[in-house]
mmCIF file of C-alpha atoms and ligand atoms in Angstrom:
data_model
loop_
_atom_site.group_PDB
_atom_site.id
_atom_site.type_symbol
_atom_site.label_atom_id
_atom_site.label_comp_id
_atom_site.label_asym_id
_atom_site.label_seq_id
_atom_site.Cartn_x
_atom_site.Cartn_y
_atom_site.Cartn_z
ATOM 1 C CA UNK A 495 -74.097 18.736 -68.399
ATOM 2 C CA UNK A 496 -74.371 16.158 -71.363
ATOM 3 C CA UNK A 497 -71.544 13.450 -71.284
ATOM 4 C CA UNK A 498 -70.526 12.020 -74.540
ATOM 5 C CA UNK A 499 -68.266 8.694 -74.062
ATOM 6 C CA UNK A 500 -66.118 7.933 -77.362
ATOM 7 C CA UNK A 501 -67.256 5.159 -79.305
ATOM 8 C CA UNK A 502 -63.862 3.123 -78.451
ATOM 9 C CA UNK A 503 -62.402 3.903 -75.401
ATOM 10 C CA UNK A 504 -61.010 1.664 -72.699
ATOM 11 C CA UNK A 505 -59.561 -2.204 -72.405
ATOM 12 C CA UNK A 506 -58.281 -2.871 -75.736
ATOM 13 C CA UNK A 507 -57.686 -6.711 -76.603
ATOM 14 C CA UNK A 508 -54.102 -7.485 -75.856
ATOM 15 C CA UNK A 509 -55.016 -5.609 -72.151
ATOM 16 C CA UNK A 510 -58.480 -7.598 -71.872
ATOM 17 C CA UNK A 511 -56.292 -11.227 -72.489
ATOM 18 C CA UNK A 512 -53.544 -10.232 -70.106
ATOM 19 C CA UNK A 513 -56.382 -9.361 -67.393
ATOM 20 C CA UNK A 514 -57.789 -12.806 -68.358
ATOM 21 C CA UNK A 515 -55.435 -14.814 -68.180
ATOM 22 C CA UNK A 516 -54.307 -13.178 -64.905
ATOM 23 C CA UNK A 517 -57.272 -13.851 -63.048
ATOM 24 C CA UNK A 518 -57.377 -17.579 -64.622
ATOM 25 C CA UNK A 519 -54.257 -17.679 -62.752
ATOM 26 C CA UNK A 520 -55.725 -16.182 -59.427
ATOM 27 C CA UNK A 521 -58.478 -18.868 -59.407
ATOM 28 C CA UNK A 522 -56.600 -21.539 -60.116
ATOM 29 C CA UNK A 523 -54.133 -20.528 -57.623
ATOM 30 C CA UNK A 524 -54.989 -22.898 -54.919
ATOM 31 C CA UNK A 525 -52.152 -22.903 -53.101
ATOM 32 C CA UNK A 526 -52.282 -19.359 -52.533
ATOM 33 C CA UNK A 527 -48.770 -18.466 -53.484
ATOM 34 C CA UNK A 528 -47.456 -15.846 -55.050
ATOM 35 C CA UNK A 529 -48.107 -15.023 -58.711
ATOM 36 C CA UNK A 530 -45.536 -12.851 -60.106
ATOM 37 C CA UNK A 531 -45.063 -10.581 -62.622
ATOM 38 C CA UNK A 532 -42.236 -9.147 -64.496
ATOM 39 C CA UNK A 533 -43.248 -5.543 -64.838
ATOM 40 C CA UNK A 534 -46.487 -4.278 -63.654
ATOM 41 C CA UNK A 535 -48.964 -5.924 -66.150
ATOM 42 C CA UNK A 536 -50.827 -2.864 -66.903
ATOM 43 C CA UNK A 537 -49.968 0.998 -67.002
ATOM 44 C CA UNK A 538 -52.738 1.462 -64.602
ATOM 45 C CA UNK A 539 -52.134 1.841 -61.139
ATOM 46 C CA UNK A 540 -55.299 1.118 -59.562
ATOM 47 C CA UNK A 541 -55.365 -1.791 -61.425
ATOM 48 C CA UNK A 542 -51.558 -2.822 -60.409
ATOM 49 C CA UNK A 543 -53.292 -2.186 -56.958
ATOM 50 C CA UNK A 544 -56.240 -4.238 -57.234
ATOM 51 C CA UNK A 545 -54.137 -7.411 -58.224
ATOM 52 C CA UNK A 546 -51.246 -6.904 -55.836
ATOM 53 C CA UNK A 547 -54.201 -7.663 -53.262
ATOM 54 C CA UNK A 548 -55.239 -10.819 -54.835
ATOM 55 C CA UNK A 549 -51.448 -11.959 -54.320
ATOM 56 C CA UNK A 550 -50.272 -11.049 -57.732
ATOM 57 C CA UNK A 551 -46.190 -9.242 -57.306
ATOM 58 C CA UNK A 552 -44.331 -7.604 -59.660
ATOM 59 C CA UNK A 553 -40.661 -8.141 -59.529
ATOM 60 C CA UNK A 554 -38.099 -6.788 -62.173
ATOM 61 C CA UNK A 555 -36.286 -9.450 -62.882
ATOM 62 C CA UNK A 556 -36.028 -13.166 -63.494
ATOM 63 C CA UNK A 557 -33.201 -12.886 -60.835
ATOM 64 C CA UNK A 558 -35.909 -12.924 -58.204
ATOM 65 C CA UNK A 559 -37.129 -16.207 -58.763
ATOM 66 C CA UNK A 560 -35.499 -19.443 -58.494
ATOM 67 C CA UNK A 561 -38.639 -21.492 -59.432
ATOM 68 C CA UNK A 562 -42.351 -21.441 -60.375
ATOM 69 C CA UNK A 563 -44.029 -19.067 -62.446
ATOM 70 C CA UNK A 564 -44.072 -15.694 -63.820
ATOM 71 C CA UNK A 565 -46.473 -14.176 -66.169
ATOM 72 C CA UNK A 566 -44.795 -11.737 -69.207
ATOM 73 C CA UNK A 567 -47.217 -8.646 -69.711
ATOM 74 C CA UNK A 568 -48.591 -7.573 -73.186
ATOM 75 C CA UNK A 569 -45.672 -4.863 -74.019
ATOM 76 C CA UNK A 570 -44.039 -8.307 -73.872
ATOM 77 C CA UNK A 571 -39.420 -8.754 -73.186
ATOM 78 C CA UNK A 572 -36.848 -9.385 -75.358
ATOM 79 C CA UNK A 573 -35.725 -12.687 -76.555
ATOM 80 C CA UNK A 574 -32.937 -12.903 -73.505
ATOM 81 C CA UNK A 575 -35.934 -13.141 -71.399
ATOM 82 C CA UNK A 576 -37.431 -16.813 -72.857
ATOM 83 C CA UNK A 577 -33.661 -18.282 -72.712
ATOM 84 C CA UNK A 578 -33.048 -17.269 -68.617
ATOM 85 C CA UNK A 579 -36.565 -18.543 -67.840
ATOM 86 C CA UNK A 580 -35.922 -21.867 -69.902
ATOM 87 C CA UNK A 581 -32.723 -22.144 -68.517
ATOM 88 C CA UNK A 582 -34.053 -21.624 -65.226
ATOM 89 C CA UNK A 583 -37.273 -23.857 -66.086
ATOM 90 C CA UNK A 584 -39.097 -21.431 -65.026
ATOM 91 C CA UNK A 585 -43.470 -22.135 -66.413
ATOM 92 C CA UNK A 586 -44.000 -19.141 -68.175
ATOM 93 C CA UNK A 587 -47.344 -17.283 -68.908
ATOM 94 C CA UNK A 588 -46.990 -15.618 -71.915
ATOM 95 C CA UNK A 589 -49.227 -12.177 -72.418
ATOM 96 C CA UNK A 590 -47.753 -10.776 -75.033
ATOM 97 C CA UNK A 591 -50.035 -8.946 -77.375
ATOM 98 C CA UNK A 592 -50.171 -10.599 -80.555
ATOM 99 C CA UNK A 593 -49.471 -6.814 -81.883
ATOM 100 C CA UNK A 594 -46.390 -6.635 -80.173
ATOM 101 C CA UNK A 595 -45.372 -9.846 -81.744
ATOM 102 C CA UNK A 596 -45.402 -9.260 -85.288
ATOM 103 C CA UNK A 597 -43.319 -6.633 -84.860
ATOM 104 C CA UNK A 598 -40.813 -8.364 -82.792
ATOM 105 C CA UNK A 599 -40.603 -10.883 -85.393
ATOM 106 C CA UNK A 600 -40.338 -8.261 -87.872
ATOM 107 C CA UNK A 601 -37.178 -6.920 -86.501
ATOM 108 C CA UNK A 602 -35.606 -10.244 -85.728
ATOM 109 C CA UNK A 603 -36.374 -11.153 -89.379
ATOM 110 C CA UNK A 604 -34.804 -7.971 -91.128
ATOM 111 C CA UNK A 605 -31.793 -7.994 -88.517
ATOM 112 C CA UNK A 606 -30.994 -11.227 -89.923
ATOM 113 C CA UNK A 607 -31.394 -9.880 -93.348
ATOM 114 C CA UNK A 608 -28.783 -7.496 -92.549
ATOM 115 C CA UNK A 609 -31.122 -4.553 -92.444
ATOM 116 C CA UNK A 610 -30.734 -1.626 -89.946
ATOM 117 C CA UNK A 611 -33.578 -1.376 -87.877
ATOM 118 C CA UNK A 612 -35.552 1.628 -86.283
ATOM 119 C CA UNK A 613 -38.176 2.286 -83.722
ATOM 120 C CA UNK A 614 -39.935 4.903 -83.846
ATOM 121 C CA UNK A 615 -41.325 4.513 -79.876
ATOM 122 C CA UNK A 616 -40.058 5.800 -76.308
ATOM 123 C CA UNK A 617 -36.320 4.261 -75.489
ATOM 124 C CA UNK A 618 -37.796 3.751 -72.572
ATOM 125 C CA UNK A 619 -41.125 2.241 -73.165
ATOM 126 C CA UNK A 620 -40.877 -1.428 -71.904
ATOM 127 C CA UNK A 621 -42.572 -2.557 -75.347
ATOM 128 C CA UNK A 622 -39.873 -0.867 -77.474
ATOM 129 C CA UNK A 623 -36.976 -2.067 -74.764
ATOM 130 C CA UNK A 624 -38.570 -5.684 -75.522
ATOM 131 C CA UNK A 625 -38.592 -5.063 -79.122
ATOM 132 C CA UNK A 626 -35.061 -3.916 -79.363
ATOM 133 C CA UNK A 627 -34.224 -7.159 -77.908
ATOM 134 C CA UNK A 628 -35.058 -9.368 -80.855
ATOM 135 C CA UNK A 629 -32.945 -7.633 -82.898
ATOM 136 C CA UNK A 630 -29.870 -7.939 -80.459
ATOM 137 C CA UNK A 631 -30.438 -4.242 -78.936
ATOM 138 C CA UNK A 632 -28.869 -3.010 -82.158
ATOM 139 C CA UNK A 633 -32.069 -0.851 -83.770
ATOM 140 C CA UNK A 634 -32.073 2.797 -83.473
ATOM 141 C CA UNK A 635 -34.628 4.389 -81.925
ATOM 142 C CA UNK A 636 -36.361 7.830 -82.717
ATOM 143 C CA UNK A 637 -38.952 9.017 -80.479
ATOM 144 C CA UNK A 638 -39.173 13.133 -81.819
ATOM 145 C CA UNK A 639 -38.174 14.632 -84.940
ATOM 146 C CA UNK A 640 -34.868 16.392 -83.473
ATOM 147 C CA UNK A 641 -33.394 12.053 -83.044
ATOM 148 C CA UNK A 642 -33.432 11.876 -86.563
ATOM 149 C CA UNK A 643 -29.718 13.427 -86.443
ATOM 150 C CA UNK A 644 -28.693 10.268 -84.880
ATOM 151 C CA UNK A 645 -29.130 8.344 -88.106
ATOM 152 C CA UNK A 646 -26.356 7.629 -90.592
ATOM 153 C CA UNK A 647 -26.573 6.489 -94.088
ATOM 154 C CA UNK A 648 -27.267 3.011 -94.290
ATOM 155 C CA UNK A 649 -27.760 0.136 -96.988
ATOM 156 C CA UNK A 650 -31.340 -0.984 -96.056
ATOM 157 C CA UNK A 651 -33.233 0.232 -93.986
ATOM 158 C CA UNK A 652 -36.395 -1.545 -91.745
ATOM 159 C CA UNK A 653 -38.760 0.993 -90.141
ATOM 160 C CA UNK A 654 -40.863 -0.018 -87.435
ATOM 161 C CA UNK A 655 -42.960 1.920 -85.042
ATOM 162 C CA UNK A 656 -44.053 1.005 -81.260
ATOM 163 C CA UNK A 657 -47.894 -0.011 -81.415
ATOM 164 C CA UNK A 658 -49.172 3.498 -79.758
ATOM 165 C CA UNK A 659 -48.159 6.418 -81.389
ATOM 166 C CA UNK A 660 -49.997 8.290 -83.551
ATOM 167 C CA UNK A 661 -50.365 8.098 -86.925
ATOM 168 C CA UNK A 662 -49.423 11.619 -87.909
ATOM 169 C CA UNK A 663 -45.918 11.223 -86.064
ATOM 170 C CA UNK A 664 -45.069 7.620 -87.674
ATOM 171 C CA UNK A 665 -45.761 9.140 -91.403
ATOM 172 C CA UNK A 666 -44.003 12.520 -90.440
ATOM 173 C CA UNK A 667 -40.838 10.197 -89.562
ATOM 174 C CA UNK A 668 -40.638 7.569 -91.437
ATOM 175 C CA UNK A 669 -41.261 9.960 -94.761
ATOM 176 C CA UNK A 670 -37.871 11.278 -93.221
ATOM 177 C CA UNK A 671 -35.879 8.546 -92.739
ATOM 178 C CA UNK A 672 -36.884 7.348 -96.362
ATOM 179 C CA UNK A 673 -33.521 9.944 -97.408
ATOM 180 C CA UNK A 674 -31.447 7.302 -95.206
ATOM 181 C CA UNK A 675 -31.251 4.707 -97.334
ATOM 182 C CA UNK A 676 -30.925 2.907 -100.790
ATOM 183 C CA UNK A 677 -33.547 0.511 -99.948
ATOM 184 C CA UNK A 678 -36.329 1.156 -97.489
ATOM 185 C CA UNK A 679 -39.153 -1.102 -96.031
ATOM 186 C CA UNK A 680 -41.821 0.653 -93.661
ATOM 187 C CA UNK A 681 -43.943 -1.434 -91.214
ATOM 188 C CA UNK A 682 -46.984 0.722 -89.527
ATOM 189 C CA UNK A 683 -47.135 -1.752 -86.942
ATOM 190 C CA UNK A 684 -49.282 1.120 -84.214
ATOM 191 C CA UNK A 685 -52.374 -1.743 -83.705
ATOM 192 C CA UNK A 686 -55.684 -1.486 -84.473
ATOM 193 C CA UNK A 687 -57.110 -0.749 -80.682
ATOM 194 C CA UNK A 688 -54.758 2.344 -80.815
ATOM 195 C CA UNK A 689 -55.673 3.553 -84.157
ATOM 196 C CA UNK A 690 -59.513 3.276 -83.387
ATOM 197 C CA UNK A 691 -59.149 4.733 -79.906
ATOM 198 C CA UNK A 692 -57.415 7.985 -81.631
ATOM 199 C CA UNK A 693 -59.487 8.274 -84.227
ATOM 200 C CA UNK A 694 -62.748 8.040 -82.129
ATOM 201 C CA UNK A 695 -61.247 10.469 -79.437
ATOM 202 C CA UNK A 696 -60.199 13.101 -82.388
ATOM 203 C CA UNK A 697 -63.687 13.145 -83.782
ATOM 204 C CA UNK A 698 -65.330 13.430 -80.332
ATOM 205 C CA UNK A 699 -63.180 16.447 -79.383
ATOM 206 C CA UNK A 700 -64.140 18.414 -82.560
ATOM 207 C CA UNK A 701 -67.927 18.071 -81.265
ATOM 208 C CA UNK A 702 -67.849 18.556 -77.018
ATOM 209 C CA UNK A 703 -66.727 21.605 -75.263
ATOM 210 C CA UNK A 704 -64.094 19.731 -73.113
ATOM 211 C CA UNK A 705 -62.519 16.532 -73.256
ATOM 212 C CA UNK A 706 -61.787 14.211 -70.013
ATOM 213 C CA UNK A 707 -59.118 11.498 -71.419
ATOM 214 C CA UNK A 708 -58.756 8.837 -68.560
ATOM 215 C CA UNK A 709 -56.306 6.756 -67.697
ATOM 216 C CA UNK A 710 -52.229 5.814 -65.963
ATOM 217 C CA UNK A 711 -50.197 9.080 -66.143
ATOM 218 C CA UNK A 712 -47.395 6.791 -67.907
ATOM 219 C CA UNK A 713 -49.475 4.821 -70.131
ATOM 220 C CA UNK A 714 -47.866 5.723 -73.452
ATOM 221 C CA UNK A 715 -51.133 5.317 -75.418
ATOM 222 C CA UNK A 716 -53.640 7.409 -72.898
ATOM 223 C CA UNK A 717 -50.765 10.420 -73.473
ATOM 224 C CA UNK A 718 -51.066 9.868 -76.778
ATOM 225 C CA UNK A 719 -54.651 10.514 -76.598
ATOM 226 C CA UNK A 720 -54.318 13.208 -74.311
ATOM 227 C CA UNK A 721 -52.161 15.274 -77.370
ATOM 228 C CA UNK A 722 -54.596 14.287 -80.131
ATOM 229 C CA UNK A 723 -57.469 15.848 -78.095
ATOM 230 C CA UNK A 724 -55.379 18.988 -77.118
ATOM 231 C CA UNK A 725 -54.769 19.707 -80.456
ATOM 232 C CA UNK A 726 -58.378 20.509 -80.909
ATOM 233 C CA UNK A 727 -59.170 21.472 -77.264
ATOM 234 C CA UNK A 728 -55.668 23.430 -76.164
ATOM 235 C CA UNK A 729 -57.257 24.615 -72.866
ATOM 236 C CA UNK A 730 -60.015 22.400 -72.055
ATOM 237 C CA UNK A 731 -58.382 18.900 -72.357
ATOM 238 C CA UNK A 732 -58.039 17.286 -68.983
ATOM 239 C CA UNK A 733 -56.100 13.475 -67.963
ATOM 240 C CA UNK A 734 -57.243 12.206 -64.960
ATOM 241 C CA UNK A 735 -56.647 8.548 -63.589
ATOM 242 C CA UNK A 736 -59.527 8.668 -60.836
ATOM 243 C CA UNK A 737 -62.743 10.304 -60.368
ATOM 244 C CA UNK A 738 -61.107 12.567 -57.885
ATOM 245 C CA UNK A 739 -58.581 14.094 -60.088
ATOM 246 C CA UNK A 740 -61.565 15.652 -62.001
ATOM 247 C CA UNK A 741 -61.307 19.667 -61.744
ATOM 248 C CA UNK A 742 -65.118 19.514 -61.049
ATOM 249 C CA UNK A 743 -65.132 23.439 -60.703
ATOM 250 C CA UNK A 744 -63.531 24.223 -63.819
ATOM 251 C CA UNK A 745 -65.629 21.713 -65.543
ATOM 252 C CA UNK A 746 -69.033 23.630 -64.546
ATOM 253 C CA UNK A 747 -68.692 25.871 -67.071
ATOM 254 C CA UNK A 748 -69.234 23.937 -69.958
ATOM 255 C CA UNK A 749 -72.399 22.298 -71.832
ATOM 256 C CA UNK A 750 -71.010 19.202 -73.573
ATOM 257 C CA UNK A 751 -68.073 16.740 -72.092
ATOM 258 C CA UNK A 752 -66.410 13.893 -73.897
ATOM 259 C CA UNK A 753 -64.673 10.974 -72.388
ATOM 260 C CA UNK A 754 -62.263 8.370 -73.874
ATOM 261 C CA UNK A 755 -59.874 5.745 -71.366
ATOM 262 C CA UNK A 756 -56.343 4.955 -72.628
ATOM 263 C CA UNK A 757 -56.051 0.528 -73.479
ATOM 264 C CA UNK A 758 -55.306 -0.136 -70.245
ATOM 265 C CA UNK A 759 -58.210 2.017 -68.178
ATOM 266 C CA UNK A 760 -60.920 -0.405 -66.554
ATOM 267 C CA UNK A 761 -64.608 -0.499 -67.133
ATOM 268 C CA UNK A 762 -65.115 0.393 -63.433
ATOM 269 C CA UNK A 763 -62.944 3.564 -63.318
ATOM 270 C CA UNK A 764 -64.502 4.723 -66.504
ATOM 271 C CA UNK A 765 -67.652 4.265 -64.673
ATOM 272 C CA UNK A 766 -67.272 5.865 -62.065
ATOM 273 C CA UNK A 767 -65.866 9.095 -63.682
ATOM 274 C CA UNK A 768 -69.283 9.462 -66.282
ATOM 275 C CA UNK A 769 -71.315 9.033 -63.414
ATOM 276 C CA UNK A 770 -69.704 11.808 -61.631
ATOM 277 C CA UNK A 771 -69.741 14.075 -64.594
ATOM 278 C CA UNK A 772 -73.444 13.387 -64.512
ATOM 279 C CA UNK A 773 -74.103 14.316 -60.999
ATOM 280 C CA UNK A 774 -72.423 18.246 -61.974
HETATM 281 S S1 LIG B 1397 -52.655 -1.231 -77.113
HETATM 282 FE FE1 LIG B 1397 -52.614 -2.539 -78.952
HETATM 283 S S2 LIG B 1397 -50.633 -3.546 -78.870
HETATM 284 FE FE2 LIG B 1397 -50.981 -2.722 -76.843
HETATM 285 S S3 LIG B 1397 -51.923 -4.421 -75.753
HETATM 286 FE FE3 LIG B 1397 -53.587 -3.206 -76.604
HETATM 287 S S4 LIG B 1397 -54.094 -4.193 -78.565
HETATM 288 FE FE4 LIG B 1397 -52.061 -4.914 -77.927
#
């Protein structure tokens, strides 16, 4: 079998300077105390693992903690967050993708401006829950087609969109929403990690005969890849986190494999899973 990795795949930047300055941390930890962190820092949960060993503890809220510090993960927390730890002088260590902070001052500039805002993201999605909270958890937020009928007419209208969907979606919507509003301003704030990780995993699925996309089963930009290379491969498009989710007897019937690895998907996992689909 001949195993094809995509050209960008894995750690993307804001990830790779989270992990950094996490493991500055670790060292420099010499009292061996606790670090903490509010959320898991990455969607990966080997990784999660890996750094809960070397004393690092996620807690979900600043509640937890009466002192000391606590590191803020690159989807990065609304505003509230920064005024409870300064209130509570607590020494934060702040992670938050660069990406992830344009747009939050994007919305907390508009929402000023008296603009409505939208995300187009996952309600859910910590980053977009963090977002929303720089534009006091008033934006709207439209994660398929059918939310549109949530939207009223509005004045102005600010459009931004959480940093890893795909680009087909965010143009699809937005070009909607445009019928909204008088006046419309469009941000396509998806960053550049995500747009080169889709792109290289699209044109590696038109060429393999199977496509192994690996990383956290919630990590919103490794799904994302996993429906990008389904559209091309509908029945031979597999997500895995570790090398022993792969469905090694299904894969034996094919020639050609590609891999990509979601942002948050280690070096060492990615690895380990191309060496295995060598050894078929
Ligand atoms: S996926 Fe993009 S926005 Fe998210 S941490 Fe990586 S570089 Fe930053």
């Amino acid at each position: 079998m001949e195993v094809i990795l995509a050209d960008n795949s894995g750690f993307c930047f804001g990830v790779e300077k989270a992990m950094n300055t996490t493991f500055k941390e670790i060292n420099s930890n010499q009292d061996k105390k606790n670090i903490l962190s509010l959320g898991p820092l990455i969607h990966n949960k080997q990784v999660v693992e890996e750094l809960e060993d070397k004393g690092v503890k996620v807690i979900d809220n600043l509640e937890e903690i009466p002192n000391g510090s606590v590191i803020i993960r690159s989807h990065g927390v609304p505003e509230k967050i920064y005024e409870v730890a300064k209130s509570k002088k607590l020494n934060v260590i702040d992670t938050t993708c660069p990406f992830v902070r344009r747009i939050q001052k994007i919305v907390k500039d508009y929402h000023t401006k008296g603009y409505e805002i939208v995300i187009i993201g996952n309600p859910k999605h910590p980053e977009v829950i963090g977002i929303n909270g720089w534009c006091d958890n008033k934006a709207t937020v439209i994660k398929e087609e059918e939310d549109i009928n949530k939207m009223h007419r509005v004045d102005k209208l600010c459009i931004v969109v959480q940093t890893t969907m795909s680009v087909s979606h965010f143009i699809k919507i937005s070009q909607e929403l445009e019928n909204y509003a008088d006046e419309v301003i469009k941000f396509n704030t998806i960053c550049l990690a995500t747009k080169e990780r889709q792109k290289s995993a699209r044109s590696l699925a038109e060429k393999v005969d199977a496509m192994i996309v690996i990383g956290g089963y919630h990590s919103s930009n490794t799904q994302k890849l996993v429906s990008i290379c389904k559209e091309i491969k509908p029945n031979s498009t597999y997500h895995v986190e570790t090398k022993e989710n792969l469905p090694i007897e299904l894969l034996k019937c094919y020639n050609i494999v590609g891999v990509t690895a979601g942002a948050s998907t280690p070096k060492w996992i990615i690895n380990e899973i191309v060496k295995k689909l060598n050894s078929i």
